[in-house]
């Protein structure tokens, strides 16, 4: 079960047992007092184990409400199937973009089989689904798919936020393929009058009708144009924070400084997990000589706003000269 839901259920059980204990005394009902006290200890132990358990695989809880849902009875099958398909597409595109580089504007997503989620539970109430990573082997560290799922959940939480600055931050994380699916997803929710609650690890947020309509409006009003370019210059890289500063010469002959995030492929090079094509690199030596690098620039164009550029360091090609 999704850890956040498991914690919530145990806390609810603990609250119920506390109420029962408060309604009686050990002297008046020694057997009941003993039974409920033992039950309380069991719940507290289970709660402690769940809260300290590391979650290293991908898991996501999606709860729908509004138009497509009939109370706790069920949900429109066509809506549920297509909405889950959109969510899986968002996860697959994010995962493939992180692991295999820039996606083509059209065509199949590379290695989509490695990012497939399983529906492991159906939750009643406002009808919901628990999605989990298909792999069953325990992991010592977070899987790449968990990182992708966490990032999609973060984008969903921000794209419908009232605070424009929160949305602007989310927009910098989008690419062309993800934006297309987001448009489709929020259009589907808005046209069906649906709401959505998302539970991801310790995160729990609701996209109500206002947030869904706002997310639809925003995703339809934004356009993203991407381009990759190889450049030569001085690179300063912070692997822990996954940020970089790159100093090069601009088209006008003056100094040009690009700042942004670092792709997982570069991190693998730095952490000595690279393949034959990209040998390991010591980050401390990077500023000592000019480097040729590949940088992806995403230009975000929104109505009535000046275009904004977001940079990602995609690959360390090699020392120049």
PDB file of C-alpha atoms in Angstrom, residues 9-172:
ATOM      1  CA  UNK A   9      -5.023   4.575   8.103  1.00  0.00           C
ATOM      2  CA  UNK A  10      -2.867   3.698  11.128  1.00  0.00           C
ATOM      3  CA  UNK A  11      -3.301   7.183  12.587  1.00  0.00           C
ATOM      4  CA  UNK A  12      -7.065   6.874  12.190  1.00  0.00           C
ATOM      5  CA  UNK A  13      -7.002   3.493  13.973  1.00  0.00           C
ATOM      6  CA  UNK A  14      -4.852   4.967  16.747  1.00  0.00           C
ATOM      7  CA  UNK A  15      -7.267   7.863  17.205  1.00  0.00           C
ATOM      8  CA  UNK A  16     -10.213   5.430  17.453  1.00  0.00           C
ATOM      9  CA  UNK A  17      -8.425   3.292  20.056  1.00  0.00           C
ATOM     10  CA  UNK A  18      -7.495   6.395  22.082  1.00  0.00           C
ATOM     11  CA  UNK A  19     -11.158   7.421  22.097  1.00  0.00           C
ATOM     12  CA  UNK A  20     -12.191   3.973  23.352  1.00  0.00           C
ATOM     13  CA  UNK A  21      -9.573   4.083  26.103  1.00  0.00           C
ATOM     14  CA  UNK A  22     -10.711   7.550  27.132  1.00  0.00           C
ATOM     15  CA  UNK A  23     -14.294   6.291  27.539  1.00  0.00           C
ATOM     16  CA  UNK A  24     -13.398   3.679  30.167  1.00  0.00           C
ATOM     17  CA  UNK A  25     -10.993   3.092  33.029  1.00  0.00           C
ATOM     18  CA  UNK A  26      -8.824   0.147  33.976  1.00  0.00           C
ATOM     19  CA  UNK A  27     -10.803  -0.296  37.202  1.00  0.00           C
ATOM     20  CA  UNK A  28     -14.212  -0.314  35.490  1.00  0.00           C
ATOM     21  CA  UNK A  29     -13.280  -2.554  32.541  1.00  0.00           C
ATOM     22  CA  UNK A  30      -9.922  -4.284  33.118  1.00  0.00           C
ATOM     23  CA  UNK A  31     -10.312  -6.738  30.198  1.00  0.00           C
ATOM     24  CA  UNK A  32     -11.351  -4.086  27.702  1.00  0.00           C
ATOM     25  CA  UNK A  33      -8.650  -1.728  28.972  1.00  0.00           C
ATOM     26  CA  UNK A  34      -6.004  -4.420  28.515  1.00  0.00           C
ATOM     27  CA  UNK A  35      -7.223  -5.336  25.022  1.00  0.00           C
ATOM     28  CA  UNK A  36      -7.358  -1.753  23.771  1.00  0.00           C
ATOM     29  CA  UNK A  37      -4.010  -0.901  25.405  1.00  0.00           C
ATOM     30  CA  UNK A  38      -2.407  -3.870  23.639  1.00  0.00           C
ATOM     31  CA  UNK A  39      -4.007  -2.811  20.384  1.00  0.00           C
ATOM     32  CA  UNK A  40      -2.662   0.717  20.843  1.00  0.00           C
ATOM     33  CA  UNK A  41       0.875  -0.614  21.316  1.00  0.00           C
ATOM     34  CA  UNK A  42       0.541  -2.720  18.140  1.00  0.00           C
ATOM     35  CA  UNK A  43      -0.631   0.268  16.108  1.00  0.00           C
ATOM     36  CA  UNK A  44       2.113   2.521  17.472  1.00  0.00           C
ATOM     37  CA  UNK A  45       4.741  -0.087  16.609  1.00  0.00           C
ATOM     38  CA  UNK A  46       3.349  -0.544  13.103  1.00  0.00           C
ATOM     39  CA  UNK A  47       3.177   3.238  12.641  1.00  0.00           C
ATOM     40  CA  UNK A  48       6.795   3.627  13.692  1.00  0.00           C
ATOM     41  CA  UNK A  49       7.904   0.935  11.255  1.00  0.00           C
ATOM     42  CA  UNK A  50       6.004   2.467   8.343  1.00  0.00           C
ATOM     43  CA  UNK A  51       7.223   6.011   9.037  1.00  0.00           C
ATOM     44  CA  UNK A  52      10.871   4.911   9.152  1.00  0.00           C
ATOM     45  CA  UNK A  53      10.599   2.652   6.113  1.00  0.00           C
ATOM     46  CA  UNK A  54      12.473   4.069   3.142  1.00  0.00           C
ATOM     47  CA  UNK A  55      10.419   4.333  -0.033  1.00  0.00           C
ATOM     48  CA  UNK A  56      12.753   3.670  -2.952  1.00  0.00           C
ATOM     49  CA  UNK A  57      10.303   2.554  -5.645  1.00  0.00           C
ATOM     50  CA  UNK A  58       7.723   4.638  -7.506  1.00  0.00           C
ATOM     51  CA  UNK A  59       4.225   4.899  -6.043  1.00  0.00           C
ATOM     52  CA  UNK A  60       1.370   7.284  -6.728  1.00  0.00           C
ATOM     53  CA  UNK A  61      -2.192   7.579  -5.468  1.00  0.00           C
ATOM     54  CA  UNK A  62      -4.788   9.260  -7.708  1.00  0.00           C
ATOM     55  CA  UNK A  63      -8.300   9.995  -6.379  1.00  0.00           C
ATOM     56  CA  UNK A  64     -10.936  11.392  -8.724  1.00  0.00           C
ATOM     57  CA  UNK A  65     -14.058  13.288  -7.773  1.00  0.00           C
ATOM     58  CA  UNK A  66     -16.681  15.429  -9.457  1.00  0.00           C
ATOM     59  CA  UNK A  67     -18.571  14.693 -12.665  1.00  0.00           C
ATOM     60  CA  UNK A  68     -17.186  11.245 -13.654  1.00  0.00           C
ATOM     61  CA  UNK A  69     -17.641   9.794 -10.144  1.00  0.00           C
ATOM     62  CA  UNK A  70     -20.885   8.440  -8.651  1.00  0.00           C
ATOM     63  CA  UNK A  71     -20.294   8.822  -4.935  1.00  0.00           C
ATOM     64  CA  UNK A  72     -18.341   5.846  -3.640  1.00  0.00           C
ATOM     65  CA  UNK A  73     -20.016   3.496  -6.117  1.00  0.00           C
ATOM     66  CA  UNK A  74     -17.768   3.915  -9.125  1.00  0.00           C
ATOM     67  CA  UNK A  75     -16.290   6.034 -11.873  1.00  0.00           C
ATOM     68  CA  UNK A  76     -16.932   6.413 -15.592  1.00  0.00           C
ATOM     69  CA  UNK A  77     -14.808   3.676 -17.167  1.00  0.00           C
ATOM     70  CA  UNK A  78     -13.939   5.613 -20.321  1.00  0.00           C
ATOM     71  CA  UNK A  79     -12.785   8.644 -18.307  1.00  0.00           C
ATOM     72  CA  UNK A  80     -10.789   6.555 -15.819  1.00  0.00           C
ATOM     73  CA  UNK A  81      -9.023   4.578 -18.530  1.00  0.00           C
ATOM     74  CA  UNK A  82      -8.037   7.634 -20.552  1.00  0.00           C
ATOM     75  CA  UNK A  83      -6.987   9.647 -17.478  1.00  0.00           C
ATOM     76  CA  UNK A  84      -4.742   6.822 -16.271  1.00  0.00           C
ATOM     77  CA  UNK A  85      -3.348   6.511 -19.811  1.00  0.00           C
ATOM     78  CA  UNK A  86      -2.469  10.227 -19.730  1.00  0.00           C
ATOM     79  CA  UNK A  87      -0.778   9.866 -16.344  1.00  0.00           C
ATOM     80  CA  UNK A  88       1.241   6.877 -17.536  1.00  0.00           C
ATOM     81  CA  UNK A  89       2.268   8.837 -20.634  1.00  0.00           C
ATOM     82  CA  UNK A  90       3.463  11.725 -18.453  1.00  0.00           C
ATOM     83  CA  UNK A  91       5.565   9.351 -16.336  1.00  0.00           C
ATOM     84  CA  UNK A  92       7.007   7.520 -19.368  1.00  0.00           C
ATOM     85  CA  UNK A  93       7.938  10.745 -21.141  1.00  0.00           C
ATOM     86  CA  UNK A  94       9.571  12.186 -18.034  1.00  0.00           C
ATOM     87  CA  UNK A  95      11.474   8.971 -17.377  1.00  0.00           C
ATOM     88  CA  UNK A  96      12.679   8.580 -20.973  1.00  0.00           C
ATOM     89  CA  UNK A  97      13.632  12.243 -21.232  1.00  0.00           C
ATOM     90  CA  UNK A  98      15.741  11.953 -18.091  1.00  0.00           C
ATOM     91  CA  UNK A  99      17.373   8.660 -18.936  1.00  0.00           C
ATOM     92  CA  UNK A 100      17.760   8.759 -22.722  1.00  0.00           C
ATOM     93  CA  UNK A 101      17.940  12.437 -23.595  1.00  0.00           C
ATOM     94  CA  UNK A 102      15.717  14.636 -25.713  1.00  0.00           C
ATOM     95  CA  UNK A 103      12.568  13.017 -27.097  1.00  0.00           C
ATOM     96  CA  UNK A 104      11.537  13.515 -30.684  1.00  0.00           C
ATOM     97  CA  UNK A 105       8.491  15.731 -31.149  1.00  0.00           C
ATOM     98  CA  UNK A 106       6.566  12.738 -32.485  1.00  0.00           C
ATOM     99  CA  UNK A 107       6.854   8.995 -32.466  1.00  0.00           C
ATOM    100  CA  UNK A 108       7.174   6.318 -29.798  1.00  0.00           C
ATOM    101  CA  UNK A 109       8.739   7.003 -26.414  1.00  0.00           C
ATOM    102  CA  UNK A 110      12.028   5.054 -26.048  1.00  0.00           C
ATOM    103  CA  UNK A 111      11.998   2.032 -23.714  1.00  0.00           C
ATOM    104  CA  UNK A 112       8.448   2.736 -22.539  1.00  0.00           C
ATOM    105  CA  UNK A 113       8.323  -0.795 -21.072  1.00  0.00           C
ATOM    106  CA  UNK A 114      10.810   0.205 -18.352  1.00  0.00           C
ATOM    107  CA  UNK A 115       8.513   2.936 -17.030  1.00  0.00           C
ATOM    108  CA  UNK A 116       5.220   1.047 -16.840  1.00  0.00           C
ATOM    109  CA  UNK A 117       3.302   1.349 -13.560  1.00  0.00           C
ATOM    110  CA  UNK A 118       0.917  -1.240 -12.096  1.00  0.00           C
ATOM    111  CA  UNK A 119      -2.526  -0.506 -10.658  1.00  0.00           C
ATOM    112  CA  UNK A 120      -2.109  -2.323  -7.343  1.00  0.00           C
ATOM    113  CA  UNK A 121      -5.183  -1.081  -5.484  1.00  0.00           C
ATOM    114  CA  UNK A 122      -8.531   0.619  -6.068  1.00  0.00           C
ATOM    115  CA  UNK A 123      -9.561   2.921  -3.240  1.00  0.00           C
ATOM    116  CA  UNK A 124     -13.167   3.809  -2.488  1.00  0.00           C
ATOM    117  CA  UNK A 125     -14.458   7.201  -1.375  1.00  0.00           C
ATOM    118  CA  UNK A 126     -13.807   9.619  -4.163  1.00  0.00           C
ATOM    119  CA  UNK A 127     -12.761   6.754  -6.417  1.00  0.00           C
ATOM    120  CA  UNK A 128      -8.990   6.342  -6.615  1.00  0.00           C
ATOM    121  CA  UNK A 129      -6.195   4.160  -7.893  1.00  0.00           C
ATOM    122  CA  UNK A 130      -2.824   3.272  -6.400  1.00  0.00           C
ATOM    123  CA  UNK A 131      -0.057   2.962  -9.004  1.00  0.00           C
ATOM    124  CA  UNK A 132       3.272   1.341  -8.166  1.00  0.00           C
ATOM    125  CA  UNK A 133       6.483   0.465  -9.935  1.00  0.00           C
ATOM    126  CA  UNK A 134       6.311  -3.001 -11.473  1.00  0.00           C
ATOM    127  CA  UNK A 135       9.661  -4.246 -10.117  1.00  0.00           C
ATOM    128  CA  UNK A 136       9.358  -6.344  -6.955  1.00  0.00           C
ATOM    129  CA  UNK A 137      13.017  -6.461  -5.902  1.00  0.00           C
ATOM    130  CA  UNK A 138      13.866  -4.165  -2.955  1.00  0.00           C
ATOM    131  CA  UNK A 139      16.187  -1.260  -3.733  1.00  0.00           C
ATOM    132  CA  UNK A 140      18.772   0.405  -1.503  1.00  0.00           C
ATOM    133  CA  UNK A 141      18.429   3.766  -3.270  1.00  0.00           C
ATOM    134  CA  UNK A 142      15.617   5.501  -5.118  1.00  0.00           C
ATOM    135  CA  UNK A 143      14.948   4.102  -8.577  1.00  0.00           C
ATOM    136  CA  UNK A 144      15.066   6.390 -11.637  1.00  0.00           C
ATOM    137  CA  UNK A 145      11.340   5.751 -12.134  1.00  0.00           C
ATOM    138  CA  UNK A 146      10.571   6.997  -8.616  1.00  0.00           C
ATOM    139  CA  UNK A 147      12.430  10.211  -9.398  1.00  0.00           C
ATOM    140  CA  UNK A 148      10.374  10.657 -12.583  1.00  0.00           C
ATOM    141  CA  UNK A 149       7.080   9.988 -10.757  1.00  0.00           C
ATOM    142  CA  UNK A 150       7.988  12.433  -7.972  1.00  0.00           C
ATOM    143  CA  UNK A 151       8.764  15.094 -10.565  1.00  0.00           C
ATOM    144  CA  UNK A 152       5.448  14.571 -12.379  1.00  0.00           C
ATOM    145  CA  UNK A 153       3.579  14.822  -9.074  1.00  0.00           C
ATOM    146  CA  UNK A 154       5.448  18.047  -8.327  1.00  0.00           C
ATOM    147  CA  UNK A 155       4.529  19.478 -11.739  1.00  0.00           C
ATOM    148  CA  UNK A 156       0.860  18.561 -11.218  1.00  0.00           C
ATOM    149  CA  UNK A 157       0.864  20.287  -7.832  1.00  0.00           C
ATOM    150  CA  UNK A 158       2.321  23.495  -9.271  1.00  0.00           C
ATOM    151  CA  UNK A 159       0.588  23.871 -12.626  1.00  0.00           C
ATOM    152  CA  UNK A 160      -2.782  24.596 -10.991  1.00  0.00           C
ATOM    153  CA  UNK A 161      -1.450  26.678  -8.089  1.00  0.00           C
ATOM    154  CA  UNK A 162      -2.983  30.108  -7.475  1.00  0.00           C
ATOM    155  CA  UNK A 163       0.481  31.622  -7.044  1.00  0.00           C
ATOM    156  CA  UNK A 164       1.729  32.521 -10.527  1.00  0.00           C
ATOM    157  CA  UNK A 165       5.347  32.239  -9.378  1.00  0.00           C
ATOM    158  CA  UNK A 166       4.785  28.601  -8.394  1.00  0.00           C
ATOM    159  CA  UNK A 167       3.467  27.827 -11.872  1.00  0.00           C
ATOM    160  CA  UNK A 168       6.369  29.703 -13.490  1.00  0.00           C
ATOM    161  CA  UNK A 169       8.791  27.445 -11.625  1.00  0.00           C
ATOM    162  CA  UNK A 170       6.930  24.354 -12.836  1.00  0.00           C
ATOM    163  CA  UNK A 171       6.925  25.639 -16.415  1.00  0.00           C
ATOM    164  CA  UNK A 172      10.723  25.571 -16.483  1.00  0.00           C
TER     165      UNK A 172
END
